[in-house]
PDB file of C-alpha atoms in Angstrom:
ATOM      1  CA  UNK A   1    -116.431 -81.073  49.529  1.00 49.00           C
ATOM      2  CA  UNK A   2    -119.194 -80.191  46.812  1.00 63.00           C
ATOM      3  CA  UNK A   3    -119.697 -75.952  46.889  1.00 83.00           C
ATOM      4  CA  UNK A   4    -123.057 -76.486  48.654  1.00 92.00           C
ATOM      5  CA  UNK A   5    -121.871 -75.560  52.786  1.00 96.00           C
ATOM      6  CA  UNK A   6    -123.107 -78.384  54.628  1.00 96.00           C
ATOM      7  CA  UNK A   7    -123.909 -77.926  58.343  1.00 97.00           C
ATOM      8  CA  UNK A   8    -121.260 -78.826  61.142  1.00 97.00           C
ATOM      9  CA  UNK A   9    -123.288 -78.044  63.850  1.00 98.00           C
ATOM     10  CA  UNK A  10    -126.248 -76.689  65.920  1.00 98.00           C
ATOM     11  CA  UNK A  11    -127.150 -75.601  68.977  1.00 98.00           C
ATOM     12  CA  UNK A  12    -129.123 -77.918  70.293  1.00 97.00           C
ATOM     13  CA  UNK A  13    -132.840 -76.687  70.904  1.00 97.00           C
ATOM     14  CA  UNK A  14    -133.145 -77.939  74.341  1.00 97.00           C
ATOM     15  CA  UNK A  15    -130.389 -75.642  75.456  1.00 97.00           C
ATOM     16  CA  UNK A  16    -131.754 -72.836  73.650  1.00 97.00           C
ATOM     17  CA  UNK A  17    -134.801 -73.392  75.584  1.00 97.00           C
ATOM     18  CA  UNK A  18    -133.059 -73.373  78.638  1.00 97.00           C
ATOM     19  CA  UNK A  19    -131.104 -70.321  77.983  1.00 97.00           C
ATOM     20  CA  UNK A  20    -127.939 -71.161  76.724  1.00 97.00           C
ATOM     21  CA  UNK A  21    -126.211 -68.521  74.028  1.00 97.00           C
ATOM     22  CA  UNK A  22    -123.806 -68.626  71.493  1.00 97.00           C
ATOM     23  CA  UNK A  23    -121.832 -65.543  72.682  1.00 96.00           C
ATOM     24  CA  UNK A  24    -118.862 -66.249  70.414  1.00 97.00           C
ATOM     25  CA  UNK A  25    -116.644 -69.350  68.712  1.00 98.00           C
ATOM     26  CA  UNK A  26    -113.431 -69.917  66.387  1.00 98.00           C
ATOM     27  CA  UNK A  27    -112.339 -72.766  64.577  1.00 98.00           C
ATOM     28  CA  UNK A  28    -108.695 -74.442  65.607  1.00 97.00           C
ATOM     29  CA  UNK A  29    -105.926 -75.170  63.219  1.00 95.00           C
ATOM     30  CA  UNK A  30    -106.698 -78.585  62.682  1.00 95.00           C
ATOM     31  CA  UNK A  31    -110.850 -78.027  61.988  1.00 96.00           C
ATOM     32  CA  UNK A  32    -111.214 -78.348  65.582  1.00 98.00           C
ATOM     33  CA  UNK A  33    -114.979 -76.124  65.933  1.00 98.00           C
ATOM     34  CA  UNK A  34    -115.458 -74.214  69.493  1.00 98.00           C
ATOM     35  CA  UNK A  35    -118.005 -72.600  70.413  1.00 98.00           C
ATOM     36  CA  UNK A  36    -119.176 -70.323  73.904  1.00 98.00           C
ATOM     37  CA  UNK A  37    -121.923 -70.971  75.285  1.00 98.00           C
ATOM     38  CA  UNK A  38    -123.320 -68.368  78.094  1.00 98.00           C
ATOM     39  CA  UNK A  39    -126.435 -68.643  80.095  1.00 97.00           C
ATOM     40  CA  UNK A  40    -128.874 -65.634  79.260  1.00 96.00           C
ATOM     41  CA  UNK A  41    -128.529 -63.784  82.110  1.00 96.00           C
ATOM     42  CA  UNK A  42    -125.314 -62.742  81.566  1.00 96.00           C
ATOM     43  CA  UNK A  43    -125.726 -61.633  77.772  1.00 95.00           C
ATOM     44  CA  UNK A  44    -126.407 -58.316  76.948  1.00 88.00           C
ATOM     45  CA  UNK A  45    -128.385 -56.915  73.496  1.00 84.00           C
ATOM     46  CA  UNK A  46    -127.075 -58.121  70.126  1.00 78.00           C
ATOM     47  CA  UNK A  47    -125.204 -55.638  69.043  1.00 76.00           C
ATOM     48  CA  UNK A  48    -124.208 -54.368  72.669  1.00 80.00           C
ATOM     49  CA  UNK A  49    -119.989 -53.936  74.227  1.00 80.00           C
ATOM     50  CA  UNK A  50    -119.264 -55.823  75.848  1.00 86.00           C
ATOM     51  CA  UNK A  51    -121.529 -58.756  74.772  1.00 88.00           C
ATOM     52  CA  UNK A  52    -121.327 -60.117  78.240  1.00 94.00           C
ATOM     53  CA  UNK A  53    -121.710 -58.611  81.775  1.00 93.00           C
ATOM     54  CA  UNK A  54    -118.636 -60.118  84.296  1.00 93.00           C
ATOM     55  CA  UNK A  55    -118.148 -61.767  86.121  1.00 95.00           C
ATOM     56  CA  UNK A  56    -120.084 -65.312  84.297  1.00 97.00           C
ATOM     57  CA  UNK A  57    -119.684 -68.567  84.006  1.00 97.00           C
ATOM     58  CA  UNK A  58    -119.040 -70.517  80.594  1.00 98.00           C
ATOM     59  CA  UNK A  59    -118.361 -73.769  78.855  1.00 98.00           C
ATOM     60  CA  UNK A  60    -116.829 -74.104  75.565  1.00 98.00           C
ATOM     61  CA  UNK A  61    -118.220 -76.549  73.226  1.00 98.00           C
ATOM     62  CA  UNK A  62    -115.580 -78.007  71.506  1.00 98.00           C
ATOM     63  CA  UNK A  63    -115.660 -80.838  68.423  1.00 97.00           C
ATOM     64  CA  UNK A  64    -113.263 -82.404  66.872  1.00 94.00           C
ATOM     65  CA  UNK A  65    -112.413 -85.976  65.248  1.00 91.00           C
ATOM     66  CA  UNK A  66    -112.680 -87.277  68.303  1.00 91.00           C
ATOM     67  CA  UNK A  67    -116.558 -85.784  69.088  1.00 94.00           C
ATOM     68  CA  UNK A  68    -117.361 -83.476  71.222  1.00 96.00           C
ATOM     69  CA  UNK A  69    -115.996 -82.361  74.720  1.00 96.00           C
ATOM     70  CA  UNK A  70    -116.933 -79.472  76.553  1.00 97.00           C
ATOM     71  CA  UNK A  71    -115.043 -77.321  78.617  1.00 98.00           C
ATOM     72  CA  UNK A  72    -116.542 -75.462  82.158  1.00 98.00           C
ATOM     73  CA  UNK A  73    -115.011 -72.005  82.968  1.00 98.00           C
ATOM     74  CA  UNK A  74    -116.315 -69.893  86.178  1.00 96.00           C
ATOM     75  CA  UNK A  75    -116.336 -67.158  87.750  1.00 96.00           C
ATOM     76  CA  UNK A  76    -114.779 -65.208  84.339  1.00 96.00           C
ATOM     77  CA  UNK A  77    -113.956 -61.821  84.198  1.00 94.00           C
ATOM     78  CA  UNK A  78    -112.716 -61.197  80.974  1.00 94.00           C
ATOM     79  CA  UNK A  79    -114.812 -59.960  77.486  1.00 93.00           C
ATOM     80  CA  UNK A  80    -115.029 -62.928  74.947  1.00 94.00           C
ATOM     81  CA  UNK A  81    -114.995 -60.908  71.531  1.00 95.00           C
ATOM     82  CA  UNK A  82    -112.339 -63.258  70.471  1.00 97.00           C
ATOM     83  CA  UNK A  83    -111.945 -67.510  71.079  1.00 98.00           C
ATOM     84  CA  UNK A  84    -109.347 -69.275  69.850  1.00 98.00           C
ATOM     85  CA  UNK A  85    -107.428 -72.752  70.165  1.00 98.00           C
ATOM     86  CA  UNK A  86    -104.394 -72.978  71.565  1.00 98.00           C
ATOM     87  CA  UNK A  87    -101.845 -76.114  71.498  1.00 97.00           C
ATOM     88  CA  UNK A  88    -101.959 -78.783  73.909  1.00 95.00           C
ATOM     89  CA  UNK A  89    -105.785 -78.023  74.351  1.00 96.00           C
ATOM     90  CA  UNK A  90    -105.481 -74.724  76.011  1.00 97.00           C
ATOM     91  CA  UNK A  91    -108.170 -72.263  75.407  1.00 98.00           C
ATOM     92  CA  UNK A  92    -107.931 -68.200  74.533  1.00 98.00           C
ATOM     93  CA  UNK A  93    -110.382 -65.285  75.518  1.00 98.00           C
ATOM     94  CA  UNK A  94    -109.301 -61.981  73.843  1.00 98.00           C
ATOM     95  CA  UNK A  95    -111.173 -58.496  74.113  1.00 96.00           C
ATOM     96  CA  UNK A  96    -111.349 -56.574  70.955  1.00 96.00           C
ATOM     97  CA  UNK A  97    -110.357 -53.295  73.718  1.00 96.00           C
ATOM     98  CA  UNK A  98    -107.521 -52.964  75.707  1.00 96.00           C
ATOM     99  CA  UNK A  99    -107.989 -50.849  78.969  1.00 95.00           C
ATOM    100  CA  UNK A 100    -105.747 -49.153  80.552  1.00 95.00           C
ATOM    101  CA  UNK A 101    -104.726 -48.428  84.545  1.00 94.00           C
ATOM    102  CA  UNK A 102    -102.657 -45.042  84.380  1.00 92.00           C
ATOM    103  CA  UNK A 103    -100.192 -45.415  81.545  1.00 90.00           C
ATOM    104  CA  UNK A 104    -100.282 -49.066  81.971  1.00 95.00           C
ATOM    105  CA  UNK A 105    -102.240 -51.620  79.784  1.00 97.00           C
ATOM    106  CA  UNK A 106    -103.718 -53.967  80.974  1.00 97.00           C
ATOM    107  CA  UNK A 107    -104.040 -57.804  79.635  1.00 97.00           C
ATOM    108  CA  UNK A 108    -107.035 -58.425  77.403  1.00 97.00           C
ATOM    109  CA  UNK A 109    -105.994 -62.071  76.789  1.00 98.00           C
ATOM    110  CA  UNK A 110    -106.576 -64.933  78.860  1.00 98.00           C
ATOM    111  CA  UNK A 111    -105.431 -68.147  78.575  1.00 98.00           C
ATOM    112  CA  UNK A 112    -107.520 -71.647  80.265  1.00 98.00           C
ATOM    113  CA  UNK A 113    -106.127 -74.985  80.217  1.00 97.00           C
ATOM    114  CA  UNK A 114    -108.059 -78.091  79.188  1.00 96.00           C
ATOM    115  CA  UNK A 115    -109.943 -78.315  82.066  1.00 96.00           C
ATOM    116  CA  UNK A 116    -110.807 -74.742  82.046  1.00 97.00           C
ATOM    117  CA  UNK A 117    -108.415 -73.356  84.811  1.00 96.00           C
ATOM    118  CA  UNK A 118    -106.707 -70.063  84.752  1.00 96.00           C
ATOM    119  CA  UNK A 119    -103.325 -70.069  82.568  1.00 93.00           C
ATOM    120  CA  UNK A 120    -102.127 -66.886  81.926  1.00 93.00           C
ATOM    121  CA  UNK A 121    -102.317 -63.115  80.410  1.00 97.00           C
ATOM    122  CA  UNK A 122    -101.678 -61.967  77.411  1.00 97.00           C
ATOM    123  CA  UNK A 123    -101.291 -58.513  76.146  1.00 97.00           C
ATOM    124  CA  UNK A 124    -102.291 -58.464  72.584  1.00 98.00           C
ATOM    125  CA  UNK A 125    -102.666 -55.192  71.158  1.00 98.00           C
ATOM    126  CA  UNK A 126    -105.727 -52.691  71.412  1.00 98.00           C
ATOM    127  CA  UNK A 127    -108.959 -52.928  68.630  1.00 98.00           C
ATOM    128  CA  UNK A 128    -108.531 -56.423  67.190  1.00 98.00           C
ATOM    129  CA  UNK A 129    -111.271 -57.426  64.342  1.00 97.00           C
ATOM    130  CA  UNK A 130    -109.493 -60.013  63.282  1.00 98.00           C
ATOM    131  CA  UNK A 131    -107.679 -63.027  65.331  1.00 98.00           C
ATOM    132  CA  UNK A 132    -107.128 -66.349  64.716  1.00 98.00           C
ATOM    133  CA  UNK A 133    -104.007 -68.722  65.946  1.00 98.00           C
ATOM    134  CA  UNK A 134    -101.993 -71.267  63.519  1.00 98.00           C
ATOM    135  CA  UNK A 135    -100.951 -75.054  64.395  1.00 96.00           C
ATOM    136  CA  UNK A 136     -97.430 -73.862  66.073  1.00 96.00           C
ATOM    137  CA  UNK A 137     -99.209 -71.090  68.598  1.00 97.00           C
ATOM    138  CA  UNK A 138     -99.025 -67.955  67.096  1.00 98.00           C
ATOM    139  CA  UNK A 139    -101.677 -65.213  67.064  1.00 98.00           C
ATOM    140  CA  UNK A 140    -102.074 -63.604  64.049  1.00 98.00           C
ATOM    141  CA  UNK A 141    -103.853 -60.027  64.271  1.00 98.00           C
ATOM    142  CA  UNK A 142    -105.172 -57.369  62.229  1.00 98.00           C
ATOM    143  CA  UNK A 143    -106.177 -54.233  63.996  1.00 98.00           C
ATOM    144  CA  UNK A 144    -108.605 -51.607  63.275  1.00 97.00           C
ATOM    145  CA  UNK A 145    -107.952 -48.029  63.111  1.00 96.00           C
ATOM    146  CA  UNK A 146    -108.452 -46.736  66.823  1.00 97.00           C
ATOM    147  CA  UNK A 147    -105.515 -49.287  67.505  1.00 97.00           C
ATOM    148  CA  UNK A 148    -103.576 -48.341  64.358  1.00 96.00           C
ATOM    149  CA  UNK A 149    -102.933 -44.670  64.851  1.00 95.00           C
ATOM    150  CA  UNK A 150    -103.894 -45.373  69.275  1.00 96.00           C
ATOM    151  CA  UNK A 151    -101.377 -45.417  72.128  1.00 96.00           C
ATOM    152  CA  UNK A 152    -100.668 -49.270  72.118  1.00 97.00           C
ATOM    153  CA  UNK A 153     -97.638 -49.578  70.834  1.00 96.00           C
ATOM    154  CA  UNK A 154     -98.629 -53.329  69.781  1.00 97.00           C
ATOM    155  CA  UNK A 155    -101.017 -52.613  67.428  1.00 98.00           C
ATOM    156  CA  UNK A 156     -99.310 -49.432  65.345  1.00 97.00           C
ATOM    157  CA  UNK A 157     -98.192 -51.910  62.404  1.00 97.00           C
ATOM    158  CA  UNK A 158    -101.916 -53.048  61.465  1.00 97.00           C
ATOM    159  CA  UNK A 159    -100.727 -56.696  61.239  1.00 98.00           C
ATOM    160  CA  UNK A 160     -98.877 -58.499  63.915  1.00 98.00           C
ATOM    161  CA  UNK A 161     -98.399 -61.912  64.943  1.00 98.00           C
ATOM    162  CA  UNK A 162     -97.536 -63.011  68.338  1.00 98.00           C
ATOM    163  CA  UNK A 163     -96.534 -65.896  70.448  1.00 97.00           C
ATOM    164  CA  UNK A 164     -98.425 -68.140  73.457  1.00 95.00           C
ATOM    165  CA  UNK A 165     -96.291 -65.059  75.902  1.00 95.00           C
ATOM    166  CA  UNK A 166     -97.635 -61.838  74.062  1.00 95.00           C
ATOM    167  CA  UNK A 167     -94.278 -61.480  72.786  1.00 97.00           C
ATOM    168  CA  UNK A 168     -94.321 -60.222  69.143  1.00 97.00           C
ATOM    169  CA  UNK A 169     -93.157 -62.946  66.632  1.00 98.00           C
ATOM    170  CA  UNK A 170     -94.114 -60.782  63.124  1.00 98.00           C
ATOM    171  CA  UNK A 171     -95.257 -57.533  61.852  1.00 97.00           C
ATOM    172  CA  UNK A 172     -94.712 -56.091  58.628  1.00 96.00           C
ATOM    173  CA  UNK A 173     -91.503 -53.872  57.375  1.00 91.00           C
ATOM    174  CA  UNK A 174     -94.072 -50.693  55.908  1.00 85.00           C
ATOM    175  CA  UNK A 175     -91.594 -49.744  53.598  1.00 78.00           C
ATOM    176  CA  UNK A 176     -90.907 -53.350  51.902  1.00 89.00           C
ATOM    177  CA  UNK A 177     -94.324 -55.205  52.587  1.00 92.00           C
ATOM    178  CA  UNK A 178     -97.150 -53.938  52.245  1.00 94.00           C
ATOM    179  CA  UNK A 179     -98.612 -51.776  49.521  1.00 92.00           C
ATOM    180  CA  UNK A 180    -100.536 -49.635  52.206  1.00 92.00           C
ATOM    181  CA  UNK A 181    -100.477 -48.394  55.676  1.00 93.00           C
ATOM    182  CA  UNK A 182    -103.300 -50.819  57.215  1.00 95.00           C
ATOM    183  CA  UNK A 183    -106.791 -48.946  58.320  1.00 95.00           C
ATOM    184  CA  UNK A 184    -108.950 -51.993  59.569  1.00 96.00           C
ATOM    185  CA  UNK A 185    -108.596 -55.744  59.333  1.00 97.00           C
ATOM    186  CA  UNK A 186    -110.878 -58.073  57.667  1.00 97.00           C
ATOM    187  CA  UNK A 187    -110.318 -61.906  58.091  1.00 98.00           C
ATOM    188  CA  UNK A 188    -107.864 -63.803  58.954  1.00 98.00           C
ATOM    189  CA  UNK A 189    -106.916 -67.833  57.752  1.00 98.00           C
ATOM    190  CA  UNK A 190    -104.514 -70.755  57.638  1.00 98.00           C
ATOM    191  CA  UNK A 191    -102.953 -72.549  54.850  1.00 98.00           C
ATOM    192  CA  UNK A 192    -100.506 -75.291  56.499  1.00 96.00           C
ATOM    193  CA  UNK A 193     -97.358 -73.096  57.288  1.00 96.00           C
ATOM    194  CA  UNK A 194     -99.021 -70.205  56.171  1.00 98.00           C
ATOM    195  CA  UNK A 195    -101.309 -67.211  57.369  1.00 98.00           C
ATOM    196  CA  UNK A 196    -103.764 -64.778  55.506  1.00 98.00           C
ATOM    197  CA  UNK A 197    -105.003 -61.268  56.671  1.00 98.00           C
ATOM    198  CA  UNK A 198    -107.712 -59.152  54.309  1.00 98.00           C
ATOM    199  CA  UNK A 199    -107.159 -55.673  55.864  1.00 97.00           C
ATOM    200  CA  UNK A 200    -107.508 -52.732  53.837  1.00 95.00           C
ATOM    201  CA  UNK A 201    -105.544 -49.299  53.624  1.00 94.00           C
ATOM    202  CA  UNK A 202    -108.525 -46.814  52.778  1.00 75.00           C
ATOM    203  CA  UNK A 203    -111.845 -46.690  51.148  1.00 66.00           C
ATOM    204  CA  UNK A 204    -109.975 -47.746  47.484  1.00 73.00           C
ATOM    205  CA  UNK A 205    -109.780 -51.451  48.083  1.00 87.00           C
ATOM    206  CA  UNK A 206    -108.514 -54.464  50.068  1.00 95.00           C
ATOM    207  CA  UNK A 207    -105.440 -56.981  50.294  1.00 97.00           C
ATOM    208  CA  UNK A 208    -104.320 -60.180  51.535  1.00 97.00           C
ATOM    209  CA  UNK A 209    -101.318 -60.728  52.806  1.00 98.00           C
ATOM    210  CA  UNK A 210     -99.825 -64.164  53.050  1.00 98.00           C
ATOM    211  CA  UNK A 211     -97.057 -64.415  56.177  1.00 98.00           C
ATOM    212  CA  UNK A 212     -94.563 -67.661  55.675  1.00 98.00           C
ATOM    213  CA  UNK A 213     -94.508 -68.442  59.269  1.00 96.00           C
ATOM    214  CA  UNK A 214     -91.184 -70.584  58.932  1.00 94.00           C
ATOM    215  CA  UNK A 215     -89.195 -67.280  57.635  1.00 96.00           C
ATOM    216  CA  UNK A 216     -91.372 -64.198  57.777  1.00 96.00           C
ATOM    217  CA  UNK A 217     -91.516 -63.347  54.477  1.00 96.00           C
ATOM    218  CA  UNK A 218     -94.662 -61.992  53.276  1.00 97.00           C
ATOM    219  CA  UNK A 219     -96.782 -61.364  49.912  1.00 97.00           C
ATOM    220  CA  UNK A 220     -99.121 -59.043  49.395  1.00 97.00           C
ATOM    221  CA  UNK A 221    -102.490 -59.340  46.742  1.00 97.00           C
ATOM    222  CA  UNK A 222    -105.464 -57.599  45.989  1.00 97.00           C
ATOM    223  CA  UNK A 223    -108.497 -58.914  47.263  1.00 97.00           C
ATOM    224  CA  UNK A 224    -111.550 -59.405  45.356  1.00 96.00           C
ATOM    225  CA  UNK A 225    -113.717 -59.000  47.656  1.00 95.00           C
ATOM    226  CA  UNK A 226    -114.397 -55.262  49.579  1.00 91.00           C
ATOM    227  CA  UNK A 227    -114.577 -56.087  52.987  1.00 93.00           C
ATOM    228  CA  UNK A 228    -114.911 -60.358  53.413  1.00 96.00           C
ATOM    229  CA  UNK A 229    -116.132 -61.406  56.425  1.00 97.00           C
ATOM    230  CA  UNK A 230    -114.330 -64.743  55.972  1.00 98.00           C
ATOM    231  CA  UNK A 231    -111.819 -66.144  53.193  1.00 98.00           C
ATOM    232  CA  UNK A 232    -109.655 -69.865  52.471  1.00 98.00           C
ATOM    233  CA  UNK A 233    -107.218 -70.228  50.541  1.00 98.00           C
ATOM    234  CA  UNK A 234    -105.933 -73.681  49.161  1.00 97.00           C
ATOM    235  CA  UNK A 235    -102.826 -73.027  47.019  1.00 96.00           C
ATOM    236  CA  UNK A 236    -103.580 -70.879  43.820  1.00 96.00           C
ATOM    237  CA  UNK A 237    -108.104 -71.334  45.092  1.00 98.00           C
ATOM    238  CA  UNK A 238    -110.155 -69.125  47.337  1.00 98.00           C
ATOM    239  CA  UNK A 239    -113.811 -68.954  48.532  1.00 98.00           C
ATOM    240  CA  UNK A 240    -114.728 -65.718  49.912  1.00 98.00           C
ATOM    241  CA  UNK A 241    -117.742 -64.800  52.006  1.00 98.00           C
ATOM    242  CA  UNK A 242    -119.581 -61.028  51.327  1.00 96.00           C
ATOM    243  CA  UNK A 243    -121.278 -59.193  54.180  1.00 93.00           C
ATOM    244  CA  UNK A 244    -124.491 -59.759  51.976  1.00 94.00           C
ATOM    245  CA  UNK A 245    -124.172 -63.276  52.032  1.00 96.00           C
ATOM    246  CA  UNK A 246    -122.905 -64.051  48.909  1.00 97.00           C
ATOM    247  CA  UNK A 247    -119.882 -67.015  48.410  1.00 98.00           C
ATOM    248  CA  UNK A 248    -117.459 -66.314  45.711  1.00 98.00           C
ATOM    249  CA  UNK A 249    -114.644 -69.018  44.293  1.00 98.00           C
ATOM    250  CA  UNK A 250    -111.719 -67.509  42.561  1.00 98.00           C
ATOM    251  CA  UNK A 251    -108.559 -68.578  40.893  1.00 98.00           C
ATOM    252  CA  UNK A 252    -105.555 -66.660  41.457  1.00 98.00           C
ATOM    253  CA  UNK A 253    -103.383 -66.210  38.018  1.00 97.00           C
ATOM    254  CA  UNK A 254    -100.321 -64.086  39.118  1.00 95.00           C
ATOM    255  CA  UNK A 255    -101.444 -61.265  41.166  1.00 94.00           C
ATOM    256  CA  UNK A 256    -105.114 -61.435  40.017  1.00 96.00           C
ATOM    257  CA  UNK A 257    -107.898 -63.247  41.187  1.00 98.00           C
ATOM    258  CA  UNK A 258    -110.231 -64.768  38.513  1.00 98.00           C
ATOM    259  CA  UNK A 259    -113.864 -65.369  39.550  1.00 97.00           C
ATOM    260  CA  UNK A 260    -114.580 -69.275  38.635  1.00 97.00           C
ATOM    261  CA  UNK A 261    -117.979 -69.170  40.257  1.00 97.00           C
ATOM    262  CA  UNK A 262    -120.516 -68.047  42.921  1.00 96.00           C
ATOM    263  CA  UNK A 263    -123.580 -69.027  45.348  1.00 96.00           C
ATOM    264  CA  UNK A 264    -126.023 -66.770  47.700  1.00 96.00           C
ATOM    265  CA  UNK A 265    -126.059 -68.371  50.902  1.00 95.00           C
ATOM    266  CA  UNK A 266    -129.882 -70.202  51.460  1.00 92.00           C
ATOM    267  CA  UNK A 267    -128.865 -71.228  54.827  1.00 94.00           C
ATOM    268  CA  UNK A 268    -130.910 -70.488  58.029  1.00 90.00           C
ATOM    269  CA  UNK A 269    -130.868 -67.954  60.167  1.00 93.00           C
ATOM    270  CA  UNK A 270    -128.734 -64.560  59.985  1.00 95.00           C
ATOM    271  CA  UNK A 271    -125.496 -64.319  58.782  1.00 97.00           C
ATOM    272  CA  UNK A 272    -122.519 -63.523  61.648  1.00 96.00           C
ATOM    273  CA  UNK A 273    -120.728 -60.851  59.451  1.00 94.00           C
ATOM    274  CA  UNK A 274    -117.857 -60.470  61.930  1.00 93.00           C
ATOM    275  CA  UNK A 275    -116.096 -63.825  61.730  1.00 95.00           C
ATOM    276  CA  UNK A 276    -115.829 -66.229  59.725  1.00 98.00           C
ATOM    277  CA  UNK A 277    -112.287 -68.894  59.638  1.00 98.00           C
ATOM    278  CA  UNK A 278    -110.397 -69.998  57.012  1.00 98.00           C
ATOM    279  CA  UNK A 279    -108.442 -73.183  57.302  1.00 98.00           C
ATOM    280  CA  UNK A 280    -106.374 -75.240  54.782  1.00 98.00           C
ATOM    281  CA  UNK A 281    -109.104 -74.172  52.019  1.00 97.00           C
ATOM    282  CA  UNK A 282    -112.075 -74.212  53.985  1.00 98.00           C
ATOM    283  CA  UNK A 283    -114.475 -71.852  54.875  1.00 98.00           C
ATOM    284  CA  UNK A 284    -116.433 -71.737  58.716  1.00 98.00           C
ATOM    285  CA  UNK A 285    -119.306 -69.414  59.035  1.00 98.00           C
ATOM    286  CA  UNK A 286    -122.012 -69.343  61.650  1.00 98.00           C
ATOM    287  CA  UNK A 287    -126.048 -68.283  60.387  1.00 97.00           C
ATOM    288  CA  UNK A 288    -128.433 -68.220  63.379  1.00 96.00           C
ATOM    289  CA  UNK A 289    -127.166 -70.852  65.918  1.00 97.00           C
ATOM    290  CA  UNK A 290    -126.262 -73.213  62.584  1.00 98.00           C
ATOM    291  CA  UNK A 291    -122.023 -73.674  61.730  1.00 98.00           C
ATOM    292  CA  UNK A 292    -121.091 -74.459  58.170  1.00 98.00           C
ATOM    293  CA  UNK A 293    -118.445 -75.287  56.050  1.00 98.00           C
ATOM    294  CA  UNK A 294    -117.663 -75.089  52.526  1.00 98.00           C
ATOM    295  CA  UNK A 295    -114.346 -76.138  50.468  1.00 97.00           C
ATOM    296  CA  UNK A 296    -112.479 -73.474  48.045  1.00 95.00           C
TER     297      UNK A 296
END
């Protein structure tokens, strides 16, 4: 791949005209693009929360090496802030915020089979702006300040990984692993057996934490972009997307990222400033009704 973004998929114009809207999306660990399409009558105004009115019907478009498939989902009651892919072709929908019934936290993660049948519910913490899955089915999350300083215990570490049963399988040792206490999650990526989480502890700077899923060890370096929409890493090379729509390339020298290039986005549509995904050195992002990728 070159340093120019390549369009991978675009919502067909005829589907847009019939009222289908792309509410959320993700990229799986093997580069599978997945987009949640919801009929317009269920979709709230841009920027509103929740993004849809429940119950609603939807379908997930999945594009992988074998082509395109569509998974119908019916009568959904979950808020679809995040979409993720799990092993075995399963789908995961997650609400950013978790609700309580008295002192009991209610599930905010919902698993569906490859054919769209319900397959389980998960407790995944509260205030989760960043969520990305890996090949082993681990769910990597970085929380926001309302979660970190709120009442849900799963959110308190700021960074967490859970298995497909919702059990915590990794969280940082704050006296040892991180240079500060996470205040806000920014972006997530995977690179082989590693997970990368971008976050910031204060207004003074932001960080990238790389976790080895095999043994749980982690390293953290300063992030060269204050608030990246997304990041992708391959070895010592990284590409970052800024909220202002600029791509920057960097080389990690010791613990410092040295910028090696930059490009202003010149693709159609408004940039999705809430999420982008890095997979093995390839950064995926959305602009308007198109999805693009660019290499580190």
